[in-house]
Short mmCIF file of C-alpha atoms in Angstrom, two decimals:
data_model
loop_
_atom_site.label_atom_id
_atom_site.label_comp_id
_atom_site.label_asym_id
_atom_site.label_seq_id
_atom_site.Cartn_x
_atom_site.Cartn_y
_atom_site.Cartn_z
CA MET A 1 175.70 176.09 66.21
CA THR A 2 175.24 172.37 66.91
CA ALA A 3 175.52 169.70 64.23
CA GLU A 4 171.79 169.04 64.61
CA ALA A 5 170.98 172.72 64.07
CA VAL A 6 173.19 172.79 60.96
CA ALA A 7 171.43 169.70 59.58
CA VAL A 8 168.01 171.20 60.25
CA ARG A 9 168.98 174.48 58.56
CA ALA A 10 170.23 172.61 55.47
CA ALA A 11 167.04 170.56 55.39
CA VAL A 12 164.89 173.69 55.65
CA GLN A 13 166.70 175.15 52.63
CA GLU A 14 166.18 171.96 50.65
CA LEU A 15 162.52 171.74 51.64
CA SER A 16 161.98 175.39 50.77
CA SER A 17 163.49 174.90 47.32
CA THR A 18 161.33 171.84 46.66
CA ALA A 19 158.22 173.59 47.99
CA ASP A 20 158.85 176.53 45.65
CA ALA A 21 159.05 174.15 42.69
CA LEU A 22 155.80 172.45 43.72
CA ARG A 23 154.05 175.81 44.10
CA ARG A 24 155.15 176.80 40.60
CA GLU A 25 153.67 173.57 39.30
CA LEU A 26 150.41 174.24 41.15
CA ASP A 27 150.34 177.75 39.70
CA VAL A 28 150.58 176.32 36.18
CA ARG A 29 148.00 173.60 36.73
CA TRP A 30 145.46 175.92 38.38
CA PRO A 31 145.60 179.14 36.33
CA ALA A 32 144.19 182.41 37.64
CA ASP A 33 141.84 182.72 34.65
CA GLY A 34 140.13 179.34 35.17
CA ASP A 35 136.46 178.71 35.89
CA ARG A 36 134.95 179.27 39.32
CA MET A 37 135.84 175.86 40.71
CA GLN A 38 139.41 176.27 39.49
CA GLU A 39 139.49 179.72 41.07
CA ILE A 40 138.34 178.34 44.42
CA ALA A 41 140.74 175.40 44.24
CA ARG A 42 143.61 177.73 43.36
CA TYR A 43 142.78 179.90 46.38
CA GLY A 44 142.99 176.88 48.69
CA LEU A 45 146.01 175.24 47.07
CA LEU A 46 148.17 178.34 46.77
CA ALA A 47 147.41 179.72 50.22
CA PRO A 48 150.47 180.10 52.47
CA GLY A 49 151.42 176.66 53.74
CA LYS A 50 154.23 174.20 54.32
CA LEU A 51 153.27 171.63 51.65
CA LEU A 52 154.45 169.06 54.18
CA ARG A 53 152.67 166.06 52.68
CA PRO A 54 153.83 166.48 49.07
CA LEU A 55 157.32 167.24 50.38
CA LEU A 56 157.25 163.97 52.31
CA LEU A 57 156.19 162.03 49.21
CA VAL A 58 158.97 163.51 47.10
CA THR A 59 161.61 163.06 49.80
CA ALA A 60 160.54 159.50 50.64
CA ALA A 61 160.80 158.65 46.94
CA GLU A 62 164.32 160.09 46.76
CA ALA A 63 165.35 158.42 50.03
CA THR A 64 164.35 155.03 48.60
CA GLY A 65 166.22 155.47 45.32
CA GLY A 66 163.65 157.21 43.14
CA SER A 67 163.56 160.30 40.95
CA ARG A 68 161.81 163.48 42.03
CA ASP A 69 160.64 164.31 38.52
CA LYS A 70 158.70 161.06 38.18
CA VAL A 71 156.61 161.55 41.33
CA VAL A 72 155.68 165.25 41.20
CA PRO A 73 152.09 164.56 39.99
CA ALA A 74 151.57 162.18 42.92
CA ALA A 75 153.02 164.76 45.31
CA LEU A 76 150.48 167.29 44.04
CA ALA A 77 147.76 164.66 44.43
CA VAL A 78 148.56 164.39 48.12
CA GLU A 79 148.13 168.14 48.47
CA TYR A 80 144.78 167.95 46.65
CA LEU A 81 143.64 165.38 49.19
CA HIS A 82 144.96 167.43 52.11
CA VAL A 83 143.43 170.73 51.00
CA ALA A 84 140.09 169.05 50.29
CA SER A 85 140.10 167.75 53.85
CA LEU A 86 140.92 171.23 55.20
CA ILE A 87 138.07 172.78 53.24
CA HIS A 88 135.62 170.25 54.63
CA ASP A 89 137.07 170.44 58.16
CA ASP A 90 136.66 174.22 58.23
CA VAL A 91 133.02 173.88 57.21
CA ILE A 92 132.46 171.29 59.96
CA ASP A 93 134.25 173.37 62.60
CA GLY A 94 132.92 176.74 61.47
CA ASP A 95 136.47 178.12 61.24
CA ASP A 96 136.65 181.28 59.13
CA LEU A 97 140.46 181.50 59.22
CA ARG A 98 142.89 179.09 57.60
CA ARG A 99 146.58 179.58 56.90
CA GLY A 100 146.31 183.19 58.00
CA GLN A 101 143.55 184.14 55.56
CA ASP A 102 139.83 183.62 55.06
CA SER A 103 138.97 179.95 54.88
CA VAL A 104 137.55 178.77 51.56
CA HIS A 105 133.94 178.64 52.73
CA ALA A 106 134.24 182.06 54.39
CA ARG A 107 135.35 183.56 51.08
CA TYR A 108 133.26 181.61 48.58
CA GLY A 109 130.34 180.21 50.56
CA ILE A 110 129.69 176.75 51.95
CA PRO A 111 128.05 175.08 48.89
CA ASP A 112 130.85 176.00 46.47
CA ALA A 113 133.50 175.18 49.06
CA ILE A 114 132.13 171.67 49.58
CA ALA A 115 131.81 171.07 45.83
CA THR A 116 135.37 172.24 45.23
CA GLY A 117 136.66 169.99 48.00
CA ASP A 118 134.87 167.09 46.35
CA GLY A 119 136.39 168.03 42.99
CA LEU A 120 139.88 168.01 44.46
CA LEU A 121 139.29 164.52 45.83
CA PHE A 122 138.49 163.19 42.36
CA ARG A 123 141.53 164.98 40.93
CA VAL A 124 143.75 162.93 43.25
CA PHE A 125 143.45 159.79 41.19
CA SER A 126 144.04 161.29 37.75
CA ALA A 127 147.09 163.09 39.13
CA VAL A 128 148.66 159.90 40.48
CA ALA A 129 147.93 158.16 37.18
CA GLU A 130 150.11 160.73 35.40
CA CYS A 131 153.18 159.08 36.94
CA ALA A 132 152.77 156.15 34.53
CA ALA A 133 153.47 158.46 31.59
CA LEU A 134 156.68 159.56 33.34
CA GLY A 135 158.09 156.04 33.47
CA VAL A 136 156.73 154.67 36.74
CA PRO A 137 155.52 151.06 36.33
CA GLU A 138 151.74 150.80 36.23
CA ALA A 139 151.75 148.28 39.07
CA ALA A 140 153.50 150.84 41.29
CA VAL A 141 151.02 153.54 40.26
CA LEU A 142 148.11 151.26 41.13
CA ALA A 143 149.69 150.47 44.50
CA ALA A 144 150.08 154.18 45.22
CA VAL A 145 146.45 154.84 44.30
CA ARG A 146 145.35 152.14 46.74
CA VAL A 147 147.52 153.60 49.50
CA LEU A 148 146.18 157.14 49.04
CA ALA A 149 142.59 155.92 48.81
CA GLN A 150 143.04 154.10 52.12
CA ALA A 151 144.65 157.19 53.61
CA GLY A 152 141.66 159.29 52.60
CA GLU A 153 139.23 156.80 54.11
CA ASP A 154 141.26 156.68 57.33
CA MET A 155 141.27 160.48 57.55
CA CYS A 156 137.49 160.50 57.39
CA ARG A 157 137.29 157.79 60.02
CA GLY A 158 139.56 159.87 62.25
CA GLN A 159 137.32 162.91 61.79
CA VAL A 160 134.30 160.90 62.93
CA GLN A 161 136.24 159.57 65.91
CA GLU A 162 137.27 163.10 66.88
CA SER A 163 133.60 164.09 67.00
CA LEU A 164 132.86 161.12 69.25
CA LEU A 165 135.72 162.05 71.58
CA ALA A 166 134.49 165.63 71.79
CA ALA A 167 131.04 164.37 72.75
CA ALA A 168 132.53 162.06 75.39
CA GLY A 169 134.51 164.87 77.06
CA PRO A 170 137.81 164.37 78.90
CA GLN A 171 136.22 161.91 81.32
CA GLY A 172 135.20 159.59 78.49
CA CYS A 173 138.30 159.85 76.30
CA SER A 174 141.40 157.79 77.04
CA LEU A 175 144.87 158.65 75.81
CA ASP A 176 144.82 155.45 73.75
CA ALA A 177 141.60 156.57 72.05
CA TYR A 178 143.21 159.95 71.36
CA ARG A 179 146.29 158.33 69.82
CA GLU A 180 144.12 156.14 67.59
CA MET A 181 142.21 159.21 66.42
CA ALA A 182 145.44 161.13 65.76
CA SER A 183 146.91 158.17 63.88
CA LEU A 184 143.90 158.28 61.55
CA LYS A 185 143.01 161.96 61.26
CA THR A 186 146.56 163.31 60.99
CA GLY A 187 148.85 160.33 60.56
CA ALA A 188 146.99 158.62 57.72
CA LEU A 189 147.94 161.07 54.99
CA LEU A 190 151.52 161.43 56.24
CA ARG A 191 151.85 157.64 56.13
CA GLY A 192 150.15 157.53 52.76
CA ALA A 193 152.49 160.18 51.34
CA CYS A 194 155.64 158.42 52.49
CA ARG A 195 154.48 154.94 51.53
CA ALA A 196 153.25 156.07 48.10
CA GLY A 197 156.57 157.81 47.47
CA ALA A 198 158.50 154.65 48.28
CA LEU A 199 156.20 152.48 46.16
CA LEU A 200 156.50 154.80 43.17
CA SER A 201 160.28 154.87 43.50
CA GLY A 202 160.62 151.08 43.57
CA GLY A 203 161.91 151.00 47.14
CA THR A 204 162.45 147.64 48.81
CA PRO A 205 159.78 146.28 51.15
CA GLU A 206 162.05 147.05 54.11
CA GLU A 207 162.57 150.65 52.96
CA THR A 208 158.88 151.11 52.26
CA ASP A 209 157.93 149.82 55.70
CA ALA A 210 160.61 152.03 57.30
CA VAL A 211 159.32 155.30 55.82
CA THR A 212 155.75 154.23 56.65
CA ALA A 213 156.67 153.66 60.29
CA PHE A 214 158.61 156.94 60.30
CA ALA A 215 155.48 158.77 59.15
CA GLU A 216 153.35 157.00 61.77
CA HIS A 217 155.42 158.54 64.55
CA VAL A 218 155.66 161.90 62.77
CA GLY A 219 151.87 161.94 62.53
CA LEU A 220 151.47 161.41 66.27
CA SER A 221 154.14 163.98 67.04
CA PHE A 222 152.56 166.47 64.65
CA GLN A 223 149.05 166.15 66.12
CA MET A 224 150.26 166.23 69.72
CA TYR A 225 152.25 169.38 69.05
CA ASP A 226 149.44 170.87 66.96
CA ASP A 227 147.23 170.63 70.03
CA LEU A 228 149.85 172.62 71.94
CA LEU A 229 150.24 175.43 69.44
CA PRO A 230 147.23 177.51 70.59
CA TYR A 231 148.99 177.77 73.97
CA LEU A 232 152.50 178.30 72.60
CA ALA A 233 152.05 180.56 69.57
CA ASP A 234 149.64 183.16 68.24
CA SER A 235 147.36 182.76 65.22
CA SER A 236 149.98 184.22 62.87
CA VAL A 237 151.92 180.98 63.39
CA THR A 238 149.02 178.52 63.60
CA GLY A 239 146.99 180.13 60.82
CA LYS A 240 143.71 179.56 62.63
CA PRO A 241 141.97 180.94 65.74
CA ALA A 242 143.52 179.91 69.07
CA THR A 243 140.00 179.23 70.37
CA SER A 244 139.06 176.76 67.62
CA ASP A 245 139.47 173.61 69.72
CA ALA A 246 137.91 175.30 72.74
CA ALA A 247 134.92 176.41 70.68
CA ASN A 248 134.39 172.82 69.52
CA LEU A 249 134.91 171.48 73.07
CA ARG A 250 137.66 169.09 71.98
CA PRO A 251 139.63 167.22 74.67
CA THR A 252 143.04 167.81 73.08
CA PHE A 253 146.27 166.03 74.03
CA PRO A 254 147.48 168.38 76.80
CA VAL A 255 143.95 168.53 78.25
CA LEU A 256 143.79 164.73 78.39
CA LEU A 257 147.21 164.59 80.05
CA ALA A 258 146.08 167.10 82.66
CA TYR A 259 142.89 165.12 83.24
CA ARG A 260 144.66 161.76 83.61
CA THR A 261 147.39 163.08 85.91
CA GLY A 262 145.44 165.76 87.78
CA SER A 263 143.60 165.85 91.09
CA PRO A 264 139.82 165.57 91.38
CA VAL A 265 139.68 169.37 91.53
CA VAL A 266 141.62 169.64 88.27
CA ARG A 267 139.38 167.08 86.62
CA ARG A 268 136.27 168.94 87.68
CA ARG A 269 137.63 172.22 86.31
CA LEU A 270 138.31 170.58 82.96
CA GLU A 271 134.88 168.96 82.84
CA LEU A 272 133.23 172.30 83.51
CA ALA A 273 135.41 174.13 80.99
CA LEU A 274 134.48 171.66 78.26
CA GLY A 275 130.85 171.44 79.29
CA GLY A 276 129.74 174.12 76.85
CA GLY A 277 128.53 176.69 79.36
CA THR A 278 130.99 179.48 78.60
CA SER A 279 132.33 181.39 75.59
CA PRO A 280 135.23 179.96 73.56
CA GLU A 281 137.47 182.70 74.94
CA ALA A 282 136.58 181.88 78.54
CA THR A 283 136.95 178.15 77.88
CA PHE A 284 140.37 178.68 76.34
CA ALA A 285 141.53 180.86 79.24
CA GLU A 286 140.43 178.29 81.82
CA LEU A 287 142.10 175.44 79.95
CA HIS A 288 145.31 177.46 79.65
CA ASP A 289 145.35 178.14 83.40
CA VAL A 290 144.86 174.46 84.23
CA LEU A 291 147.47 173.24 81.74
CA VAL A 292 150.10 175.62 83.06
CA ALA A 293 149.32 174.89 86.71
CA THR A 294 149.48 171.10 86.26
CA GLY A 295 152.58 171.05 84.07
CA ALA A 296 150.60 169.35 81.31
CA LEU A 297 151.92 171.76 78.68
CA GLU A 298 155.50 170.78 79.46
CA LEU A 299 154.69 167.08 79.66
CA ALA A 300 152.87 167.19 76.32
CA GLN A 301 155.90 168.80 74.70
CA VAL A 302 158.15 166.08 76.10
CA GLN A 303 155.92 163.32 74.77
CA SER A 304 155.52 164.89 71.32
CA ARG A 305 159.31 165.20 71.05
CA ALA A 306 159.67 161.55 72.05
CA GLN A 307 157.49 160.58 69.09
CA ALA A 308 159.74 162.65 66.81
CA GLU A 309 162.79 160.76 68.10
CA ARG A 310 161.05 157.44 67.46
CA ALA A 311 160.34 158.60 63.92
CA LYS A 312 164.01 159.31 63.26
CA ALA A 313 165.02 155.94 64.67
CA ARG A 314 162.91 154.22 62.00
CA LEU A 315 165.08 155.66 59.23
CA GLY A 316 168.12 153.53 60.13
CA VAL A 317 167.44 150.95 57.41
CA LEU A 318 167.57 153.54 54.61
CA PRO A 319 170.76 154.13 52.64
CA ARG A 320 172.54 157.24 53.92
CA SER A 321 171.55 160.15 51.69
CA GLU A 322 170.62 163.80 51.74
CA ALA A 323 166.97 162.83 51.34
CA ALA A 324 167.11 160.56 54.41
CA ASP A 325 168.68 163.41 56.38
CA VAL A 326 165.86 165.69 55.25
CA LEU A 327 163.27 163.21 56.51
CA ALA A 328 164.99 163.17 59.90
CA ALA A 329 164.98 166.97 59.97
CA VAL A 330 161.25 167.00 59.18
CA ALA A 331 160.68 165.06 62.40
CA ASP A 332 162.66 167.68 64.31
CA LEU A 333 160.82 170.55 62.65
CA THR A 334 157.48 169.03 63.61
CA VAL A 335 158.11 169.96 67.25
CA ARG A 336 159.79 173.30 66.58
CA ARG A 337 156.76 175.11 65.21
CA GLY A 338 156.03 178.33 67.03
CA ALA A 339 159.45 178.31 68.69
#
């Protein structure tokens, strides 16, 4: 086993232990005998998942000299924000499967799902504020609130941009526009989690900027690879239907690569596939054939891995620690999903 593989395995064990502790805290805070909104929130929050964003907040705090115990409420707040966005996204996309089970709106209905998502958004701020009672300076708490509020706004902006890109089709969507959308829709909360963790821990400006830049590249890598997963893994790994992007006619990263590097015939095939005239299953099958034939699947994997390497390079200014090693391993794990 290579040294890198050993480091990744150790990081996975550490992340798993931290995730278990966070799930226990969620279980306490959202009891099974709560009211209906609490029941719905519990269903979304305790669904199978990686808890990547709260794990990043905790680990970024530790990597910049902070204490895990003092930032747990803020870590949970990041998950509230993330799950709220998933609830709303699934309503927008009409996806009835999330994390391998019924999506929240499929189980509880659209009105209650939307209201619960809204409730989780408000809970974000009171959760972060709890850190002050644990010894975090109020100025740092306020800074973290601002960062997470901006992250939430950026996520929404990214969602709107994604809809515009879908309407434009592959011919009207540049790779730069895609990267900007991914930086907002996916990267914003990863950046917010890491930056908030460093701010709450009292990290130096250089350390705070380093983990923020790290998360920027992780966000791009994550979204690029996420777009590949329907073609590389089945729904038991992705937790949602493989045809979701095809059904919504999204020009995903590998599709855009194929379009920009392909022949006129390839471009026409992609335009027709995403023109809305066939079933999601037929659209997905056609896209898969084109991506394999053009080598776009392989090229997309190479570029997503390059972003992960750039993420790790940003960690050089941090003091050497187990937490910093875990952050580096997170970047590696981002492009190992479904493997």
